[in-house]
XYZ file of C-alpha atoms in Angstrom:
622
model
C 337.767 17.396 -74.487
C 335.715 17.430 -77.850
C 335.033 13.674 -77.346
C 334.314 14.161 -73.426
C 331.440 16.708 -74.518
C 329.841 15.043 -77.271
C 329.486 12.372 -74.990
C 327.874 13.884 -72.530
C 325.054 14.696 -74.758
C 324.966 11.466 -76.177
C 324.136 10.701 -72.889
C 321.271 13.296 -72.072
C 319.546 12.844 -75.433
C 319.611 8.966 -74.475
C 317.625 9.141 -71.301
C 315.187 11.414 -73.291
C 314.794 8.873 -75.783
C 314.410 6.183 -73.711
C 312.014 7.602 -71.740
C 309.770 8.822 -74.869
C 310.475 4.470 -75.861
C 309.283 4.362 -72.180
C 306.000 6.577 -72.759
C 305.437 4.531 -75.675
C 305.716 1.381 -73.990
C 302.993 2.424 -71.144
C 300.340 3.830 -73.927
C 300.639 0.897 -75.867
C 300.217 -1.874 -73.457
C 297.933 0.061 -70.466
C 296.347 2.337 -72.144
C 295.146 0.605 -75.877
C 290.947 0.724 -75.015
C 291.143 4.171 -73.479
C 292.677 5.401 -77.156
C 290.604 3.589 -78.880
C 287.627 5.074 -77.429
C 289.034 8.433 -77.637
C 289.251 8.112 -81.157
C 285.321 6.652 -81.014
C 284.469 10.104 -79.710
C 286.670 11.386 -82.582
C 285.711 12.721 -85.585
C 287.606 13.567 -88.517
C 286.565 14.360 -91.941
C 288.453 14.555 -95.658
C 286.380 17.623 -96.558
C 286.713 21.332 -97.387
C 283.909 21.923 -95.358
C 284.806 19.950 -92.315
C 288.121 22.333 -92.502
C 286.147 25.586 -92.992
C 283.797 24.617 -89.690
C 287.059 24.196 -87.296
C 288.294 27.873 -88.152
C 285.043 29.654 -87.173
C 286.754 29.822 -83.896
C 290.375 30.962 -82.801
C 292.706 28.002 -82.260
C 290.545 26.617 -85.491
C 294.419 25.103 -87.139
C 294.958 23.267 -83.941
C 291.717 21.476 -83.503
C 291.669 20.582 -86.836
C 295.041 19.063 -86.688
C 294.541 17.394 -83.376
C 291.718 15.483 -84.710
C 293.643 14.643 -87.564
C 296.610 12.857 -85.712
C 293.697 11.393 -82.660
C 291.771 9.041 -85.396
C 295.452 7.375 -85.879
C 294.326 5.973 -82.287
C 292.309 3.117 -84.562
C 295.738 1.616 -83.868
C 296.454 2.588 -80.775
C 299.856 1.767 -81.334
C 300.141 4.051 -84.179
C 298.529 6.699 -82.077
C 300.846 6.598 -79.518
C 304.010 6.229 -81.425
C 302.408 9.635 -83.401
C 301.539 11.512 -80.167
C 305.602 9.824 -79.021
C 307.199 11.622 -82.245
C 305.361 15.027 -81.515
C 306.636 15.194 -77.967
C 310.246 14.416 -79.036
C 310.054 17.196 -81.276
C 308.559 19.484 -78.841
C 311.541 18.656 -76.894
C 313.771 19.505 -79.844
C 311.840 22.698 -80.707
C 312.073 23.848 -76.820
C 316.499 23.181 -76.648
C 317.021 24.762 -79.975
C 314.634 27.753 -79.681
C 315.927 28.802 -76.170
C 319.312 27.187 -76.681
C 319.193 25.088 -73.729
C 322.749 23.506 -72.629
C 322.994 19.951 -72.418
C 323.247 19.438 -69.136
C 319.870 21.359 -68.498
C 318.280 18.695 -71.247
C 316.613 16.621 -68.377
C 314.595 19.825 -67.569
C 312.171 19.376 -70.894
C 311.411 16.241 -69.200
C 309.043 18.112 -66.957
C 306.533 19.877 -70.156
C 306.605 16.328 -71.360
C 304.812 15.175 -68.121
C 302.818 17.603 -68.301
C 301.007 17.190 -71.492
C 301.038 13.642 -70.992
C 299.084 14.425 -67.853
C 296.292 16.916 -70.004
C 295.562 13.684 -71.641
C 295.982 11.229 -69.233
C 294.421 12.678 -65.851
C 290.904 12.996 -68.172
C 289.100 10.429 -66.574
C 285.081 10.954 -67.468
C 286.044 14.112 -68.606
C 286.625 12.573 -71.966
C 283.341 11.806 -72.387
C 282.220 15.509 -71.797
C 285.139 17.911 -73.233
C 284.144 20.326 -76.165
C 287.632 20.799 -76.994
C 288.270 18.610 -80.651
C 291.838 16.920 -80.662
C 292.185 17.585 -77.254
C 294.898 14.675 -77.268
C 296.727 16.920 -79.685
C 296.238 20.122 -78.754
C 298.597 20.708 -76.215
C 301.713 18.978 -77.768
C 300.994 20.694 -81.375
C 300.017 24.525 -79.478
C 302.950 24.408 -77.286
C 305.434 23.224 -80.757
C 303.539 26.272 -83.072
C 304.843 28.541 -79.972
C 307.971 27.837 -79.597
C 308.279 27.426 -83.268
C 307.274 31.252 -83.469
C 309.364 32.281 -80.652
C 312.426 30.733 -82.117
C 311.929 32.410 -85.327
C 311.465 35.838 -83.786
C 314.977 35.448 -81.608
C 316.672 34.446 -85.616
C 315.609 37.135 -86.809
C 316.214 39.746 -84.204
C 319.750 38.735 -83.840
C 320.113 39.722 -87.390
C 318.951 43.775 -86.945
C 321.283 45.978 -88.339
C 319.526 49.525 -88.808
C 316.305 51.450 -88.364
C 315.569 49.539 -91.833
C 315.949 46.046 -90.585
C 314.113 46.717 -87.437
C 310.952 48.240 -88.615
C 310.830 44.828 -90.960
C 311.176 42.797 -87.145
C 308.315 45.100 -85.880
C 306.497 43.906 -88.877
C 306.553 40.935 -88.667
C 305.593 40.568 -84.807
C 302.809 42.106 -85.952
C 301.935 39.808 -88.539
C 303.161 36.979 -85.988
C 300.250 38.531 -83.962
C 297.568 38.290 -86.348
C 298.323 34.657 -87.752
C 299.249 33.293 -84.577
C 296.383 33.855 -82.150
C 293.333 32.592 -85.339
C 295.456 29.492 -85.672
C 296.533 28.519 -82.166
C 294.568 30.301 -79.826
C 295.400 30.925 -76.586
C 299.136 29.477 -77.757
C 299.292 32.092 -79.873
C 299.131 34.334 -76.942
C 302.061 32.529 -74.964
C 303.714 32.905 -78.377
C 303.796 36.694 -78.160
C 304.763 36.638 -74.409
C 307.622 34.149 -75.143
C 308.658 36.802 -77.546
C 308.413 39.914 -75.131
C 310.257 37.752 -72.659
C 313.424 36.525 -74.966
C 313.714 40.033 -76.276
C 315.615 41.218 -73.172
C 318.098 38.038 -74.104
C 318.587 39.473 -77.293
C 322.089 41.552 -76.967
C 322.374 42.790 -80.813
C 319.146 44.792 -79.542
C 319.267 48.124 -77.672
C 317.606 49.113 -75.033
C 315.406 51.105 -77.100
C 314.680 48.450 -79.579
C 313.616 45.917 -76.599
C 311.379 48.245 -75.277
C 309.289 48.975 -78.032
C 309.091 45.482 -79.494
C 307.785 44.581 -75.650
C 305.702 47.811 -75.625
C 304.587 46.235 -78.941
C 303.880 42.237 -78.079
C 301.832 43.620 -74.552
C 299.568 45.666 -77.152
C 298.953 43.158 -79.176
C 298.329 40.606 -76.563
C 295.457 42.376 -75.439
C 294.474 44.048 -78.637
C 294.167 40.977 -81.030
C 291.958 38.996 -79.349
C 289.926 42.029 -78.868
C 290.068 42.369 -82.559
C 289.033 39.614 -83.462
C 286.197 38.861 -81.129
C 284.417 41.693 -82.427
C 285.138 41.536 -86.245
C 285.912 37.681 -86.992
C 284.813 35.669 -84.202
C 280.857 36.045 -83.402
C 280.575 32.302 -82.391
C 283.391 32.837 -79.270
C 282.065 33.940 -75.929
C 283.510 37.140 -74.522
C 284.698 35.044 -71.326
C 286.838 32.865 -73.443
C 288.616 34.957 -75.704
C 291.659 34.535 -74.490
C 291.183 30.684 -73.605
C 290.258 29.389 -77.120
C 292.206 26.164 -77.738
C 292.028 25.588 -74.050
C 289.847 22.965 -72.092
C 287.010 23.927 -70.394
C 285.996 22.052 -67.795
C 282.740 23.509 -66.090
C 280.840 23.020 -62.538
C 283.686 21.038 -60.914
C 285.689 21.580 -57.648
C 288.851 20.430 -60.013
C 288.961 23.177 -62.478
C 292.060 25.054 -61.026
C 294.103 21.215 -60.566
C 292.933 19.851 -64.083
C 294.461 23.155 -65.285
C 297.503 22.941 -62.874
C 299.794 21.005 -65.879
C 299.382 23.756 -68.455
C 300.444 26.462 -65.993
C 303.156 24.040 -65.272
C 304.519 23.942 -68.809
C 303.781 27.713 -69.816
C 305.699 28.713 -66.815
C 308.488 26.402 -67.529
C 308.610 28.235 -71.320
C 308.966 31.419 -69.990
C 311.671 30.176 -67.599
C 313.306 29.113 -70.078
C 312.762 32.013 -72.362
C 314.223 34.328 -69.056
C 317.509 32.507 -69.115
C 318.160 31.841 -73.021
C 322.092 32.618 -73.409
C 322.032 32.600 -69.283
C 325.581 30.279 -68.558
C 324.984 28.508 -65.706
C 327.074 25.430 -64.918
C 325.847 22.709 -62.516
C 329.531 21.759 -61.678
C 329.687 25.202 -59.455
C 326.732 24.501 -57.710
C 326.580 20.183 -57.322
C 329.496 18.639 -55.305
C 330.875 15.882 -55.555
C 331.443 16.380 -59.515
C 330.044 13.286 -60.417
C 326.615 14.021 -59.081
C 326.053 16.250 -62.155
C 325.487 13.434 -64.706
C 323.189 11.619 -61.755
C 320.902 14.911 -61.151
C 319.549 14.771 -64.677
C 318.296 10.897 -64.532
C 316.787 12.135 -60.812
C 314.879 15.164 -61.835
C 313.970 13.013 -64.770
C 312.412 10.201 -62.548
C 310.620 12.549 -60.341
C 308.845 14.227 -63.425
C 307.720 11.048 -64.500
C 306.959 10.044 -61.265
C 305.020 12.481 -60.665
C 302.750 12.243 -63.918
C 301.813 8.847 -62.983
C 301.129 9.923 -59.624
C 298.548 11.818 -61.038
C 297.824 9.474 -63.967
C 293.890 8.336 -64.181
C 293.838 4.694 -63.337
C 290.485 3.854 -62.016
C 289.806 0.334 -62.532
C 285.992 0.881 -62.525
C 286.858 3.154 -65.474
C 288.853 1.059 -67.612
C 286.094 -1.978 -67.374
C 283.807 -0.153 -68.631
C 285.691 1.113 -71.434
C 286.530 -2.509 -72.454
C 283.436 -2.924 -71.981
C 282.376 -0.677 -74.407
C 284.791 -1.969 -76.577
C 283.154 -5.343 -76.472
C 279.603 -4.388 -77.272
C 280.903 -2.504 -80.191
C 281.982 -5.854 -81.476
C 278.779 -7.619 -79.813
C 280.914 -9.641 -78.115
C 278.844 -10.387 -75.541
C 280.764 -12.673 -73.662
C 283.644 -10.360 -73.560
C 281.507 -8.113 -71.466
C 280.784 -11.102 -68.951
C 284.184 -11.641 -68.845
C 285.182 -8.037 -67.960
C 282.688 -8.470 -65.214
C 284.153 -11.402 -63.459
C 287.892 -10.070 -63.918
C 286.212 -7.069 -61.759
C 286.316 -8.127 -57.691
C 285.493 -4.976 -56.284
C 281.893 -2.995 -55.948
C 280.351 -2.657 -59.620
C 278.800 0.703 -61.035
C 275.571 1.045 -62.049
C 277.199 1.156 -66.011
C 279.138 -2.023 -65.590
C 275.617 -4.018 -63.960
C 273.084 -2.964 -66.787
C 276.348 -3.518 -69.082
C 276.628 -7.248 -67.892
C 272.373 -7.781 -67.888
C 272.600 -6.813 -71.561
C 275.070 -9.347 -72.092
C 273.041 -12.025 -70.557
C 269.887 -11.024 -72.511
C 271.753 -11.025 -75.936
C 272.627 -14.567 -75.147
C 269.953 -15.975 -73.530
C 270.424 -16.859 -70.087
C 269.693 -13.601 -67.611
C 267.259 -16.077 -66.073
C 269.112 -18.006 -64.784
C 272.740 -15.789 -64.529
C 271.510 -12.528 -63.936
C 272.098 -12.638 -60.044
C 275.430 -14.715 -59.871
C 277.394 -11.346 -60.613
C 277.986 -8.944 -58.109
C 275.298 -5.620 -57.987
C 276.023 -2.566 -56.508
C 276.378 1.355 -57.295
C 279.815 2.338 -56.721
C 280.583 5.855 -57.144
C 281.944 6.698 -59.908
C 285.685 8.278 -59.341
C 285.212 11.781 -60.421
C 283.773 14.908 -58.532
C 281.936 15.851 -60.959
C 278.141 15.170 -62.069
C 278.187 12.419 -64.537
C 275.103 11.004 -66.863
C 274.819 7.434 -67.823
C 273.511 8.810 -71.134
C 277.053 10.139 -71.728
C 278.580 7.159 -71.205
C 276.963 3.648 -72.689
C 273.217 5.170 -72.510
C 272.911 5.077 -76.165
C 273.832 1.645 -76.421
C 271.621 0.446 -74.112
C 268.650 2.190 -75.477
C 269.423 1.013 -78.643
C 269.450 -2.965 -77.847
C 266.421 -2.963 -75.759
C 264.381 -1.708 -78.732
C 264.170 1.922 -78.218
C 265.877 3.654 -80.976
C 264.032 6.997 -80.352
C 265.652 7.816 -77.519
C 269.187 6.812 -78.655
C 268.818 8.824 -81.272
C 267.627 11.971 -79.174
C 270.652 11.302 -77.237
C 272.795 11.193 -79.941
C 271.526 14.665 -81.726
C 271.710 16.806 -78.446
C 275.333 15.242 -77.304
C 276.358 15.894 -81.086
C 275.119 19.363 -80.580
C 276.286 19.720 -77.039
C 279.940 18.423 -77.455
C 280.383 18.044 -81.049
C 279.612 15.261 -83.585
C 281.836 11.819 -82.834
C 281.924 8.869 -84.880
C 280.246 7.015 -82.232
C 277.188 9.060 -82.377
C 276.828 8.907 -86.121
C 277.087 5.012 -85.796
C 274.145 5.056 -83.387
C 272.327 7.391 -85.603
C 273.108 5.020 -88.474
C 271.752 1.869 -86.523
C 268.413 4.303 -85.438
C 267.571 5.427 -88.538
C 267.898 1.498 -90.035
C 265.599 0.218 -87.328
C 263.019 2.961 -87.979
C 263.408 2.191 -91.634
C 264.280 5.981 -92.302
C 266.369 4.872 -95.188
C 267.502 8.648 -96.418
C 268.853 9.554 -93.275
C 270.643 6.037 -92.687
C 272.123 7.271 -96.186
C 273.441 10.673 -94.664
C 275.062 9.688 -91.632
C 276.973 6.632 -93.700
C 278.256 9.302 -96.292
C 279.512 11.472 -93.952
C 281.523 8.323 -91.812
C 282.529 7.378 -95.504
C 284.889 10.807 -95.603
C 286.652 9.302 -92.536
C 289.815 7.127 -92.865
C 289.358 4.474 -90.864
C 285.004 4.050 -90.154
C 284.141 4.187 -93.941
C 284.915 0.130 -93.942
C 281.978 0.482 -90.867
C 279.506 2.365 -92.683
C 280.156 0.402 -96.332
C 278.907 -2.975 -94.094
C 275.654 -1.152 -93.355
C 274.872 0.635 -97.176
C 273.893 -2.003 -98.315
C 270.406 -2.079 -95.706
C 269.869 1.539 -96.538
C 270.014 0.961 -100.309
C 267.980 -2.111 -100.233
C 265.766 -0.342 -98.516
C 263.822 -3.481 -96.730
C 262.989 -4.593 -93.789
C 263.918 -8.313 -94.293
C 267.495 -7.067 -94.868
C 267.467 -5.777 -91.172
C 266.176 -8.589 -89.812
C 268.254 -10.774 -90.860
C 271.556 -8.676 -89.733
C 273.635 -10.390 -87.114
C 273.533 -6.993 -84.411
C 270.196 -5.578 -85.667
C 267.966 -8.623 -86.196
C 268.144 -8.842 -82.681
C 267.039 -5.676 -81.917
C 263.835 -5.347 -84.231
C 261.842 -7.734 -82.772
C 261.741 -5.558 -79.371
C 260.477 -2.165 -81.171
C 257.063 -1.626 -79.832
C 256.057 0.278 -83.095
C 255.361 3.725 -81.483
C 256.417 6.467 -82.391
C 257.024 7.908 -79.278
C 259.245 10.469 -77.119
C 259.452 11.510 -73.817
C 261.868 12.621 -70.929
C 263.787 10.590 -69.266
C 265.512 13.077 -67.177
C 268.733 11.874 -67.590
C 268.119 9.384 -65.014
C 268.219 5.776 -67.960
C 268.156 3.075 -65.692
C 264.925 3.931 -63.717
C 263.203 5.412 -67.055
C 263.792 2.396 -68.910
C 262.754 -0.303 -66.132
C 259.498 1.379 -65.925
C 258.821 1.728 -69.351
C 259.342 -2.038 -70.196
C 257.862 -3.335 -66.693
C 254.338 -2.781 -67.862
C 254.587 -3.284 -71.669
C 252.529 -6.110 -73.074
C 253.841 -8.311 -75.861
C 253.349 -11.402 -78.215
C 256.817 -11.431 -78.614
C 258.677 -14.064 -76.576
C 261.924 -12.233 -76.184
C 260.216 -8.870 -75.180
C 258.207 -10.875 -72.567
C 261.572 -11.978 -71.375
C 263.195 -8.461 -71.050
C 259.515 -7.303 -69.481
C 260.056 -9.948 -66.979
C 263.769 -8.912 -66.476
C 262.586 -5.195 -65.946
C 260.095 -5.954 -63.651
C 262.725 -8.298 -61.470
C 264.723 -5.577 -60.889
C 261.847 -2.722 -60.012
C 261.259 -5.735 -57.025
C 257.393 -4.371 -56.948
C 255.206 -7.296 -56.446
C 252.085 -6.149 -58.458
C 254.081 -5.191 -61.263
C 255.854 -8.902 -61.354
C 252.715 -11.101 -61.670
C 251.389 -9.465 -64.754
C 254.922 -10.125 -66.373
C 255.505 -13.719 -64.557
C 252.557 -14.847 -66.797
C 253.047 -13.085 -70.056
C 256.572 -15.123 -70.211
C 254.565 -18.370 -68.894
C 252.015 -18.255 -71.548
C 254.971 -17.466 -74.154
C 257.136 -20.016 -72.935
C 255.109 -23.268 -72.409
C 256.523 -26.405 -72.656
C 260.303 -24.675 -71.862
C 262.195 -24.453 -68.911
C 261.399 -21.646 -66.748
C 265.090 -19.763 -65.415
C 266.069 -20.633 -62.225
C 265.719 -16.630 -61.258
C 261.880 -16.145 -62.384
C 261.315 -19.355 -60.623
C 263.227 -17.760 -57.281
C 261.187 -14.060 -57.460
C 257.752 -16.536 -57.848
C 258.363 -18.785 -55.020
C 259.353 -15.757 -52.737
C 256.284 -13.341 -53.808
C 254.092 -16.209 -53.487
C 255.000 -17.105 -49.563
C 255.721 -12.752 -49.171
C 251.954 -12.171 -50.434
C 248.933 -14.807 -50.747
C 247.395 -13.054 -53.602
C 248.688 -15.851 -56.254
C 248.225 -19.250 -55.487
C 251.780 -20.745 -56.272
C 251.238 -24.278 -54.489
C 250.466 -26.099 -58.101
C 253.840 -23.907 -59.868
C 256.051 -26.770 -60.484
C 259.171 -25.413 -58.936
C 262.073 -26.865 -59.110
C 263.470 -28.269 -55.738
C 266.568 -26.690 -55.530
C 264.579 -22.551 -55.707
C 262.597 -23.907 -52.617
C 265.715 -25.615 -50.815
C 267.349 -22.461 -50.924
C 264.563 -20.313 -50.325
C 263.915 -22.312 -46.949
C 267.510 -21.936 -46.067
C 267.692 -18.346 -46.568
C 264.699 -17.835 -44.135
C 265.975 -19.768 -41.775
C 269.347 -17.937 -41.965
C 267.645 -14.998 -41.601
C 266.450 -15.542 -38.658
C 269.278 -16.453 -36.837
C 270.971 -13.157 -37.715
C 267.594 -10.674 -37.253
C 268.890 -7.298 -35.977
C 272.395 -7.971 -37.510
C 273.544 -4.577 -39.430
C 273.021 -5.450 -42.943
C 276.281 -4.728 -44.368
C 277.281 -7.870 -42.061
C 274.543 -9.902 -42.927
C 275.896 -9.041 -46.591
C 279.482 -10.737 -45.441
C 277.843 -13.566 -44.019
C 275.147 -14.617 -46.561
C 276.878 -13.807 -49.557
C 279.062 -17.024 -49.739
C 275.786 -19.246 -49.680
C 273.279 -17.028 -51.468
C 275.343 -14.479 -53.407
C 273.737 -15.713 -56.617
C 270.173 -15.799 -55.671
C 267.485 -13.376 -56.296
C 266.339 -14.151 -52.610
C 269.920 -12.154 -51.502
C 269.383 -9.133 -54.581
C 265.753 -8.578 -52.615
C 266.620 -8.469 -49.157
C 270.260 -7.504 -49.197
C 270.846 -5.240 -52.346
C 268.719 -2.010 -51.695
C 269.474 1.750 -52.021
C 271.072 0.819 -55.585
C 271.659 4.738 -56.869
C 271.064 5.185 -60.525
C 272.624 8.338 -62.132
């Protein structure tokens, strides 16, 4: 019989394992650029100070320790197998605090899911959460509780005496005051977990379990109280008791992104109810056998259910590699991220793919044989562009001003990443504002694994020249498209549109600006503002090739309006082939719905700028 039982939970601790080697598995392989940009908007510092600055706040200990473990997501591999280890010993913490039988084991399955789904179910929410570690948080709060709460029951089986039990009221109350500073609003749960498993507690009498849950409902309410007004000035009244929690603000999802954590607090304090509860499946399950099968069922359907919910929008995870791609400047990376993409592009992953194609030379000719378009994003809530790859792009067409802004008021907003400083490194170099390129690289210097990053740039800031800039491989690129103003303005959040008009009309001896001018003024499709351009590049450009796209907008503005004379332009013959065709085609289908016209022109002049202009209106920036 010994034999029979420890294999049974041989058995149970085997399907937990395997599906934590399962977890594992998924992170690794699906979900590698999503961690790795989590840990971009990371930020982690060796420092006393950095420390000090987390526990201003309630919930300070667990912040600082979830961004801690979240920069391991460098490798996301590490990462994962990290984040893997914690919820295995969450798992352990939960069966040995409320002494959960083995064949009840499947059951802490089901918190597992759930914090996988606080991290997982994000979406563009990671771009805009306040909470630090966030990818931590949960796992780490939920262990500190149940730590606590297993504690307490240890030492409240051991009262003997009106001696021994005013030393267990002590220290709940010191349990109080430690607990809710460090872990927030899982300090809370702590001290409800406690009021809850003290009516499990037989050495206790009645008496005893009444005041100690007289005294944990006191103190749930009071310390918070407490320390709002004496410690914690920085905390809003409406969030005392939600420190350590996510926020998420101004969205029809706030009660569903929440749903998993009332899932797995509710689960604690079921299983707090029914510690030393003996309740044997075998009375309840017929045939016998089904008992070992229930556990791997219940098991499935947890996980089942988390990846039900799991955030896998494609659009999403382009532009994340996408990201990831840039930050390497590998430009054709991006392209190639765009092809691999077949359905409608959004508005990030199209000015994305344009700066590709302008880093490497050939938007003339390539810029309109990808697919445009403005899908909606997947999310209910109001996203920015400047939140997500914004920064970049102001920062490689030559306006590091407003990358910078971007940079400081996101830093302020939702707390300083390593991404941001990076930009602000890169701004700071291009402006030549060689003390403050200084200050963001020391402070990326106190992290683990971006001080190699910021070493490859000191050596600008303490040379201190401009030469040095321009000859670096990702900012020599960049300087020649400052227009040396100091300038600021709005851009009210709306990039695309701001930045099209502000490079449309700039004039330049530069022959790459005149090419992104050009490129701008393509895309506003306003006829008076393309001439000016069209001839800026020409003069720049003679003797070379002109793209096959400037060529197409020419030849179609010229025949649309008779204010340029283009009958001397030496076009080449395949741009007036097709833009003969295209007419003609389009008059055999006039008064055709233009999504059809879309499905019917699109095989023959997809890659034209004749098809962008006619076909590809109503593009919505955001």
């Amino acid at each position: 019989m010994h034999k029979m039982k420890k294999l049974k939970l041989s058995k149970q601790t085997a399907l937990c394992a395997l599906v934590l080697l399962a977890v594992f598995v998924v992170l690794t392989v699906f979900e590698s650029d999503y961690l790795f940009r989590v840990q971009e908007l990371n930020l982690f510092l060796y420092t006393p100070l950095f420390f000090k600055q987390q526990l201003v706040v309630a919930g300070g200990l667990l912040t600082w320790l979830g961004t801690y473990f979240t920069q391991f997501f460098y490798y996301p591999w590490l990462g994962s197998l990290l984040l893997c280890l914690w919820l295995a010993l969450m798992m352990w913490l939960m069966q040995r605090a409320f002494a959960v039988s083995r064949q009840w084991t499947f059951v802490l399955l089901v918190p597992v899911a759930m914090v996988l789904l606080t991290d997982f179910d994000l979406g563009y929410w990671v771009y805009y959460l306040k909470l630090r570690g966030h990818f931590f948080v949960a796992v780490i709060g939920v262990s500190m509780a149940v730590s606590l709460t297993w504690l307490y029951r240890v030492l409240a089986a051991k009262v003997k005496g009106n001696v021994s039990f005013a030393l267990l009221l002590l220290f709940t109350i010191a349990a109080g005051l430690v607990a809710y500073p460090l872990g927030g609003y899982y300090g809370i749960i702590a001290l409800g977990l406690m009021a809850v498993i003290t009516w499990r507690i037989g050495e206790l009498s009645r008496m005893q379990k009444s005041a100690l849950t007289f005294m944990f409902l006191v103190m749930m309410w009071f310390i918070p109280s407490f320390y709002y007004r004496w410690v914690y000035y920085q905390t809003g009244s409406d969030y005392i008791l939600w420190q350590a929690l996510p926020i998420y603000h101004n969205t029809d999802e706030f009660s569903t992104m929440h749903l998993p954590y009332v899932v797995i607090f509710v689960m604690l304090f079921i299983l707090a109810a029914f510690y030393r509860a003996d309740i044997d499946l075998r009375k309840w399950v017929r045939p016998a056998w089904m008992v070992s099968v229930v556990p791997a069922i219940l098991a499935v359907a947890a996980l089942w259910s988390c990846w039900n919910w799991w955030y896998k929008d494609e659009a999403f995870h382009v532009e994340i590699r996408m990201d990831a791609c840039m930050e390497r400047c590998d430009w054709e990376g991006v392209l190639s991220e765009m092809r691999s993409y077949k359905d409608e592009p959004t508005r990030m992953m199209v000015m994305n793919k344009n700066l590709a194609l302008f880093k490497l030379g050939r938007a003339g000719d390539e810029m309109y044989t990808y697919a445009d378009g403005s899908k909606a994003l997947d999310t209910s809530f109001e996203v920015r562009m400047a939140q997500l790859g914004g920064k970049r792009i102001y920062l490689h067409y030559g306006l590091p001003n407003y990358c910078y802004r971007w940079c400081l008021e996101d830093g302020v907003e939702y707390g300083w990443r390593a991404e941001y400083l990076k930009y602000m490194v890169r701004c700071a170099l291009l402006n030549q504002e060689w003390t403050v390129a200084r200050k963001y690289i020391d402070i990326l210097k106190q992290t683990r694994y971006h001080r190699q990053w910021a070493e490859q740039f000191e050596p600008l800031a303490v040379a201190q020249s401009a030469d040095a800039v321009a000859a670096h491989p990702e900012l020599g690129s960049v300087l020649p498209l400052l227009t040396g103003k100091d300038v600021l303005g709005s851009d009210q959040s709306l990039i695309e549109l701001f930045l099209l008009n502000m490079l449309a009309y700039r004039s330049t001896d530069n022959p790459k600006t005149s090419e992104l001018v050009l490129l701008a003024a393509m895309q506003l499709k306003d006829i008076p503002t393309f001439w000016p351009a069209f001839f800026q590049y020409a003069q720049l450009h003679v003797g070379q090739p002109m793209p096959r796209h400037f060529q197409e907008a020419a030849y179609l503005y010229g025949h649309l309006e008779n204010n340029v004379d283009i009958s001397h332009m030496p076009f080449d013959e395949l741009v007036k082939r097709d833009y003969a065709e295209f007419m003609q085609m389009a008059g055999q289908y006039r008064g055709m719905p233009e999504e059809q016209m879309k499905t019917y022109f699109r095989p023959r002049f997809g890659g034209t700028f004749y098809y962008n202009y006619f076909l590809m209106r109503g593009m919505k920036t955001y």
